[in-house]
Amino acid sequence: MLLKTQPQQLSWLCAGHVIPACRTEADFVYALRLSQTPSLILLFGDINSLPELLQRANAAAKLLLVHLDLLEGVGRDKAGIAFLAKLGVKGLITTKPQLGKLARQEGMRVIQRMFLVDSESLRTGIRILKGFRPDAIEVLPASTPASVLSELKEATDVPIMAGGLVRSADDVRQAVANGACAVSVSLRQLWNP
């Protein structure tokens, strides 16, 4: 089972299997207090609020992973990625591999987010990742079957995390049992192991 060896691959990302995904500033403040969590996923914000959020995350010794597709006011291009790097962003989540490549060139950790809704989206995702190796792949939804995660892991040799539609601790356990080494979760009650 993949579960036995993969958690160490993402030790920079989580302690255990849950990564807090913050949708609001209140979520962010709450997550900062979770000392066992080395990183947080930022699912809100804009170029005006980002510098302060980065400062607060750094002060709490947390890696802030910025979801570029949800960050307002930053271009989804080379200049936008360079701007984020100058601000001090160390990690990025995106659905766009070309932006992931640019972020890697700027020295950022990159999580490539993939929506797996059918076999064709799996084939497309594998094909896209032939020319780009992110630090991790986030597969949505978290309930993606074990056989699909196994195929993706075998084809890419990249650690896989899961996210989306996680509503209970059982959902987290099932995603891990299916082969995910970590699960991004926006529900606060699931952040503490």
PDB file of C-alpha atoms in Angstrom:
ATOM      1  CA  MET A   1       0.000   0.000   0.000  1.00  0.00           C
ATOM      2  CA  LEU A   2       1.313   3.487  -0.877  1.00  0.00           C
ATOM      3  CA  LEU A   3       0.432   4.806   2.572  1.00  0.00           C
ATOM      4  CA  LYS A   4       3.489   3.250   4.221  1.00  0.00           C
ATOM      5  CA  THR A   5       6.178   5.305   2.473  1.00  0.00           C
ATOM      6  CA  GLN A   6       4.589   8.423   1.046  1.00  0.00           C
ATOM      7  CA  PRO A   7       4.039  10.617   4.146  1.00  0.00           C
ATOM      8  CA  GLN A   8       7.790  11.272   4.438  1.00  0.00           C
ATOM      9  CA  GLN A   9       7.788  12.569   0.868  1.00  0.00           C
ATOM     10  CA  LEU A  10       5.568  15.441   1.933  1.00  0.00           C
ATOM     11  CA  SER A  11       6.989  16.126   5.396  1.00  0.00           C
ATOM     12  CA  TRP A  12       7.638  19.722   4.271  1.00  0.00           C
ATOM     13  CA  LEU A  13       3.899  19.995   3.669  1.00  0.00           C
ATOM     14  CA  CYS A  14       2.152  18.294   6.566  1.00  0.00           C
ATOM     15  CA  ALA A  15       2.640  16.516   9.853  1.00  0.00           C
ATOM     16  CA  GLY A  16       0.285  13.618   9.449  1.00  0.00           C
ATOM     17  CA  HIS A  17      -2.127  13.581   6.547  1.00  0.00           C
ATOM     18  CA  VAL A  18      -4.155  16.822   6.784  1.00  0.00           C
ATOM     19  CA  ILE A  19      -3.168  20.173   5.275  1.00  0.00           C
ATOM     20  CA  PRO A  20      -5.368  23.111   6.314  1.00  0.00           C
ATOM     21  CA  ALA A  21      -6.884  24.908   3.316  1.00  0.00           C
ATOM     22  CA  CYS A  22      -7.873  28.415   4.423  1.00  0.00           C
ATOM     23  CA  ARG A  23     -10.846  29.986   2.645  1.00  0.00           C
ATOM     24  CA  THR A  24     -11.091  33.061   4.892  1.00  0.00           C
ATOM     25  CA  GLU A  25      -8.861  35.187   7.097  1.00  0.00           C
ATOM     26  CA  ALA A  26     -10.558  33.679  10.153  1.00  0.00           C
ATOM     27  CA  ASP A  27      -9.536  30.217   8.891  1.00  0.00           C
ATOM     28  CA  PHE A  28      -5.998  31.499   8.351  1.00  0.00           C
ATOM     29  CA  VAL A  29      -5.710  32.878  11.894  1.00  0.00           C
ATOM     30  CA  TYR A  30      -7.077  29.627  13.314  1.00  0.00           C
ATOM     31  CA  ALA A  31      -4.672  27.514  11.238  1.00  0.00           C
ATOM     32  CA  LEU A  32      -1.640  29.559  12.284  1.00  0.00           C
ATOM     33  CA  ARG A  33      -2.117  28.239  15.810  1.00  0.00           C
ATOM     34  CA  LEU A  34      -1.717  24.608  14.682  1.00  0.00           C
ATOM     35  CA  SER A  35       1.920  24.156  15.588  1.00  0.00           C
ATOM     36  CA  GLN A  36       2.067  20.617  14.171  1.00  0.00           C
ATOM     37  CA  THR A  37       1.162  21.886  10.686  1.00  0.00           C
ATOM     38  CA  PRO A  38       4.222  23.082   8.732  1.00  0.00           C
ATOM     39  CA  SER A  39       2.187  24.548   5.876  1.00  0.00           C
ATOM     40  CA  LEU A  40      -1.119  26.182   5.029  1.00  0.00           C
ATOM     41  CA  ILE A  41      -2.950  26.470   1.733  1.00  0.00           C
ATOM     42  CA  LEU A  42      -4.268  29.948   0.963  1.00  0.00           C
ATOM     43  CA  LEU A  43      -7.552  29.889  -0.987  1.00  0.00           C
ATOM     44  CA  PHE A  44      -8.308  33.612  -0.672  1.00  0.00           C
ATOM     45  CA  GLY A  45      -6.611  36.979  -0.851  1.00  0.00           C
ATOM     46  CA  ASP A  46      -5.223  39.508  -3.257  1.00  0.00           C
ATOM     47  CA  ILE A  47      -2.011  41.398  -3.923  1.00  0.00           C
ATOM     48  CA  ASN A  48      -2.876  43.899  -1.194  1.00  0.00           C
ATOM     49  CA  SER A  49      -3.407  41.360   1.596  1.00  0.00           C
ATOM     50  CA  LEU A  50      -0.758  38.841   0.541  1.00  0.00           C
ATOM     51  CA  PRO A  51       2.318  40.607   2.017  1.00  0.00           C
ATOM     52  CA  GLU A  52       0.787  40.665   5.510  1.00  0.00           C
ATOM     53  CA  LEU A  53      -0.428  37.058   5.221  1.00  0.00           C
ATOM     54  CA  LEU A  54       3.071  35.966   4.196  1.00  0.00           C
ATOM     55  CA  GLN A  55       4.603  37.877   7.105  1.00  0.00           C
ATOM     56  CA  ARG A  56       2.218  36.254   9.586  1.00  0.00           C
ATOM     57  CA  ALA A  57       2.832  32.780   8.151  1.00  0.00           C
ATOM     58  CA  ASN A  58       6.602  33.286   8.269  1.00  0.00           C
ATOM     59  CA  ALA A  59       6.401  34.505  11.883  1.00  0.00           C
ATOM     60  CA  ALA A  60       4.566  31.276  12.743  1.00  0.00           C
ATOM     61  CA  ALA A  61       7.145  29.207  10.792  1.00  0.00           C
ATOM     62  CA  LYS A  62       4.522  28.057   8.276  1.00  0.00           C
ATOM     63  CA  LEU A  63       5.018  27.560   4.558  1.00  0.00           C
ATOM     64  CA  LEU A  64       2.197  29.435   2.844  1.00  0.00           C
ATOM     65  CA  LEU A  65       1.086  27.734  -0.359  1.00  0.00           C
ATOM     66  CA  VAL A  66      -0.713  30.310  -2.468  1.00  0.00           C
ATOM     67  CA  HIS A  67      -3.409  29.037  -4.815  1.00  0.00           C
ATOM     68  CA  LEU A  68      -2.614  31.233  -7.802  1.00  0.00           C
ATOM     69  CA  ASP A  69      -5.920  30.579  -9.550  1.00  0.00           C
ATOM     70  CA  LEU A  70      -7.778  32.043  -6.536  1.00  0.00           C
ATOM     71  CA  LEU A  71      -5.467  34.990  -5.791  1.00  0.00           C
ATOM     72  CA  GLU A  72      -6.837  38.285  -7.106  1.00  0.00           C
ATOM     73  CA  GLY A  73      -4.780  40.979  -8.787  1.00  0.00           C
ATOM     74  CA  VAL A  74      -1.811  38.911  -9.953  1.00  0.00           C
ATOM     75  CA  GLY A  75      -1.251  38.148 -13.616  1.00  0.00           C
ATOM     76  CA  ARG A  76      -1.186  34.491 -14.564  1.00  0.00           C
ATOM     77  CA  ASP A  77       2.061  34.946 -16.462  1.00  0.00           C
ATOM     78  CA  LYS A  78       5.847  35.167 -16.056  1.00  0.00           C
ATOM     79  CA  ALA A  79       5.692  38.689 -14.591  1.00  0.00           C
ATOM     80  CA  GLY A  80       3.038  37.621 -12.067  1.00  0.00           C
ATOM     81  CA  ILE A  81       5.124  34.654 -10.928  1.00  0.00           C
ATOM     82  CA  ALA A  82       8.239  36.850 -10.642  1.00  0.00           C
ATOM     83  CA  PHE A  83       6.220  39.352  -8.579  1.00  0.00           C
ATOM     84  CA  LEU A  84       5.105  36.614  -6.180  1.00  0.00           C
ATOM     85  CA  ALA A  85       8.686  35.379  -5.833  1.00  0.00           C
ATOM     86  CA  LYS A  86       9.860  38.900  -4.972  1.00  0.00           C
ATOM     87  CA  LEU A  87       7.131  39.101  -2.326  1.00  0.00           C
ATOM     88  CA  GLY A  88       8.554  35.960  -0.761  1.00  0.00           C
ATOM     89  CA  VAL A  89       6.037  33.341  -1.871  1.00  0.00           C
ATOM     90  CA  LYS A  90       7.739  29.957  -1.443  1.00  0.00           C
ATOM     91  CA  GLY A  91       4.947  27.662  -2.611  1.00  0.00           C
ATOM     92  CA  LEU A  92       2.273  27.754  -5.277  1.00  0.00           C
ATOM     93  CA  ILE A  93      -0.747  25.682  -6.243  1.00  0.00           C
ATOM     94  CA  THR A  94      -2.062  25.921  -9.776  1.00  0.00           C
ATOM     95  CA  THR A  95      -4.054  24.022 -12.372  1.00  0.00           C
ATOM     96  CA  LYS A  96      -1.811  25.390 -15.121  1.00  0.00           C
ATOM     97  CA  PRO A  97       1.451  23.487 -15.716  1.00  0.00           C
ATOM     98  CA  GLN A  98       3.061  26.389 -17.584  1.00  0.00           C
ATOM     99  CA  LEU A  99       2.685  28.538 -14.451  1.00  0.00           C
ATOM    100  CA  GLY A 100       4.062  25.700 -12.353  1.00  0.00           C
ATOM    101  CA  LYS A 101       7.155  25.576 -14.564  1.00  0.00           C
ATOM    102  CA  LEU A 102       7.661  29.328 -14.159  1.00  0.00           C
ATOM    103  CA  ALA A 103       7.247  29.040 -10.390  1.00  0.00           C
ATOM    104  CA  ARG A 104       9.862  26.254 -10.278  1.00  0.00           C
ATOM    105  CA  GLN A 105      12.266  28.517 -12.179  1.00  0.00           C
ATOM    106  CA  GLU A 106      11.738  31.097  -9.408  1.00  0.00           C
ATOM    107  CA  GLY A 107      12.625  28.498  -6.762  1.00  0.00           C
ATOM    108  CA  MET A 108       9.096  27.867  -5.480  1.00  0.00           C
ATOM    109  CA  ARG A 109       7.592  24.570  -4.404  1.00  0.00           C
ATOM    110  CA  VAL A 110       4.770  23.673  -6.788  1.00  0.00           C
ATOM    111  CA  ILE A 111       1.641  21.609  -6.331  1.00  0.00           C
ATOM    112  CA  GLN A 112      -0.079  20.803  -9.619  1.00  0.00           C
ATOM    113  CA  ARG A 113      -3.832  20.582  -9.088  1.00  0.00           C
ATOM    114  CA  MET A 114      -5.730  18.117 -11.299  1.00  0.00           C
ATOM    115  CA  PHE A 115      -9.453  17.543 -11.619  1.00  0.00           C
ATOM    116  CA  LEU A 116      -9.936  13.862 -12.442  1.00  0.00           C
ATOM    117  CA  VAL A 117     -13.479  13.450 -13.677  1.00  0.00           C
ATOM    118  CA  ASP A 118     -12.942  10.686 -16.236  1.00  0.00           C
ATOM    119  CA  SER A 119     -10.309   8.532 -17.934  1.00  0.00           C
ATOM    120  CA  GLU A 120      -9.550  11.222 -20.494  1.00  0.00           C
ATOM    121  CA  SER A 121      -8.717  13.788 -17.798  1.00  0.00           C
ATOM    122  CA  LEU A 122      -6.357  11.220 -16.254  1.00  0.00           C
ATOM    123  CA  ARG A 123      -4.619  10.604 -19.602  1.00  0.00           C
ATOM    124  CA  THR A 124      -4.371  14.353 -20.231  1.00  0.00           C
ATOM    125  CA  GLY A 125      -2.943  14.960 -16.765  1.00  0.00           C
ATOM    126  CA  ILE A 126      -0.314  12.262 -17.198  1.00  0.00           C
ATOM    127  CA  ARG A 127       0.626  13.616 -20.635  1.00  0.00           C
ATOM    128  CA  ILE A 128       0.987  17.169 -19.307  1.00  0.00           C
ATOM    129  CA  LEU A 129       3.193  15.995 -16.451  1.00  0.00           C
ATOM    130  CA  LYS A 130       5.631  14.263 -18.819  1.00  0.00           C
ATOM    131  CA  GLY A 131       7.312  17.647 -19.378  1.00  0.00           C
ATOM    132  CA  PHE A 132       7.017  19.009 -15.850  1.00  0.00           C
ATOM    133  CA  ARG A 133       7.700  17.529 -12.422  1.00  0.00           C
ATOM    134  CA  PRO A 134       5.938  19.375  -9.608  1.00  0.00           C
ATOM    135  CA  ASP A 135       6.718  18.725  -5.948  1.00  0.00           C
ATOM    136  CA  ALA A 136       3.282  17.131  -5.562  1.00  0.00           C
ATOM    137  CA  ILE A 137       0.043  16.564  -7.437  1.00  0.00           C
ATOM    138  CA  GLU A 138      -3.273  17.430  -5.806  1.00  0.00           C
ATOM    139  CA  VAL A 139      -6.073  15.288  -7.197  1.00  0.00           C
ATOM    140  CA  LEU A 140      -9.688  16.366  -6.946  1.00  0.00           C
ATOM    141  CA  PRO A 141     -12.016  14.996  -5.759  1.00  0.00           C
ATOM    142  CA  ALA A 142     -10.497  13.328  -2.712  1.00  0.00           C
ATOM    143  CA  SER A 143     -12.682  10.281  -3.368  1.00  0.00           C
ATOM    144  CA  THR A 144     -10.727   9.417  -6.530  1.00  0.00           C
ATOM    145  CA  PRO A 145     -10.434   5.593  -6.640  1.00  0.00           C
ATOM    146  CA  ALA A 146      -7.271   3.795  -5.538  1.00  0.00           C
ATOM    147  CA  SER A 147      -6.718   2.332  -9.018  1.00  0.00           C
ATOM    148  CA  VAL A 148      -6.634   5.830 -10.535  1.00  0.00           C
ATOM    149  CA  LEU A 149      -4.224   7.196  -7.913  1.00  0.00           C
ATOM    150  CA  SER A 150      -2.008   4.150  -8.402  1.00  0.00           C
ATOM    151  CA  GLU A 151      -1.917   4.684 -12.170  1.00  0.00           C
ATOM    152  CA  LEU A 152      -1.096   8.375 -11.731  1.00  0.00           C
ATOM    153  CA  LYS A 153       1.645   7.638  -9.178  1.00  0.00           C
ATOM    154  CA  GLU A 154       3.181   4.966 -11.394  1.00  0.00           C
ATOM    155  CA  ALA A 155       3.134   7.217 -14.474  1.00  0.00           C
ATOM    156  CA  THR A 156       4.545  10.325 -12.765  1.00  0.00           C
ATOM    157  CA  ASP A 157       6.484   9.176  -9.676  1.00  0.00           C
ATOM    158  CA  VAL A 158       5.296  12.351  -7.932  1.00  0.00           C
ATOM    159  CA  PRO A 159       3.736  12.352  -4.435  1.00  0.00           C
ATOM    160  CA  ILE A 160      -0.038  12.573  -4.621  1.00  0.00           C
ATOM    161  CA  MET A 161      -2.317  14.468  -2.298  1.00  0.00           C
ATOM    162  CA  ALA A 162      -6.081  14.699  -2.521  1.00  0.00           C
ATOM    163  CA  GLY A 163      -8.658  17.391  -1.902  1.00  0.00           C
ATOM    164  CA  GLY A 164     -12.205  18.415  -2.578  1.00  0.00           C
ATOM    165  CA  LEU A 165     -15.470  17.154  -1.115  1.00  0.00           C
ATOM    166  CA  VAL A 166     -13.828  16.158   2.173  1.00  0.00           C
ATOM    167  CA  ARG A 167     -16.532  16.313   4.832  1.00  0.00           C
ATOM    168  CA  SER A 168     -15.430  13.878   7.520  1.00  0.00           C
ATOM    169  CA  ALA A 169     -12.462  12.134   9.099  1.00  0.00           C
ATOM    170  CA  ASP A 170     -13.634   9.012   7.262  1.00  0.00           C
ATOM    171  CA  ASP A 171     -13.204  10.887   3.957  1.00  0.00           C
ATOM    172  CA  VAL A 172      -9.612  11.718   4.944  1.00  0.00           C
ATOM    173  CA  ARG A 173      -8.919   8.106   5.941  1.00  0.00           C
ATOM    174  CA  GLN A 174     -10.418   6.814   2.691  1.00  0.00           C
ATOM    175  CA  ALA A 175      -8.335   9.196   0.551  1.00  0.00           C
ATOM    176  CA  VAL A 176      -5.176   8.026   2.347  1.00  0.00           C
ATOM    177  CA  ALA A 177      -6.226   4.381   2.034  1.00  0.00           C
ATOM    178  CA  ASN A 178      -6.718   4.992  -1.704  1.00  0.00           C
ATOM    179  CA  GLY A 179      -3.104   6.149  -2.019  1.00  0.00           C
ATOM    180  CA  ALA A 180      -3.006   9.869  -1.227  1.00  0.00           C
ATOM    181  CA  CYS A 181      -0.201  10.777   1.152  1.00  0.00           C
ATOM    182  CA  ALA A 182      -1.926  13.973   2.281  1.00  0.00           C
ATOM    183  CA  VAL A 183      -5.360  15.580   2.061  1.00  0.00           C
ATOM    184  CA  SER A 184      -6.131  19.289   1.800  1.00  0.00           C
ATOM    185  CA  VAL A 185      -9.123  20.119   3.962  1.00  0.00           C
ATOM    186  CA  SER A 186     -11.061  23.357   4.414  1.00  0.00           C
ATOM    187  CA  LEU A 187     -13.195  22.180   7.358  1.00  0.00           C
ATOM    188  CA  ARG A 188     -11.550  23.374  10.579  1.00  0.00           C
ATOM    189  CA  GLN A 189     -12.871  20.500  12.666  1.00  0.00           C
ATOM    190  CA  LEU A 190     -10.721  18.125  10.580  1.00  0.00           C
ATOM    191  CA  TRP A 191      -7.455  20.073  10.909  1.00  0.00           C
ATOM    192  CA  ASN A 192      -6.411  18.604  14.245  1.00  0.00           C
ATOM    193  CA  PRO A 193      -5.376  14.960  13.926  1.00  0.00           C
TER     194      PRO A 193
END
